[in-house]
C-alpha angles and dihedrals in degrees: 000000000000090000092054091053091047092051092050094050100038118107116254114244093243093052090045089059090052091053089051090051092050093047090051086063101036100027103090126084099252108035098078089049092049093048091049091050090051094044095096107025149008112269138193124232095262092045090054091047090052095044096053094037126212100029117139112239091236091052091047091050091050093048092048091049092049092048091049091050089050091052093245096120140014128227120210119191116204113207099210132113109300096022118225140180129220127200126204138168121262123218087268090053093047089053087065093059096084088054090052091048090051090049090050092050091049091048092049091050098048107024092084 
């Protein structure tokens, strides 16, 4: 009987792979914070650093590069004086926002 219940509730291998893929994007310490910061506006590097608080510039640069490579955000470099760069979410990145909102609601419910 216990085996039948276990089989019904276990995650299918295909879906398990999808969870692994999603956690590769959202699983590190800074990515959810960065996505949340970019959820409402385009931001520059220093603005992102200030909004997530406490991130090392090298770590921020690496995370932003990884997210750009994954198609989660776009980076636009303005060649003016002084030059600056803005980051914004792509459609793929915006599709992660409902997940972040659900995580926030869960955290608010159980963090107490």
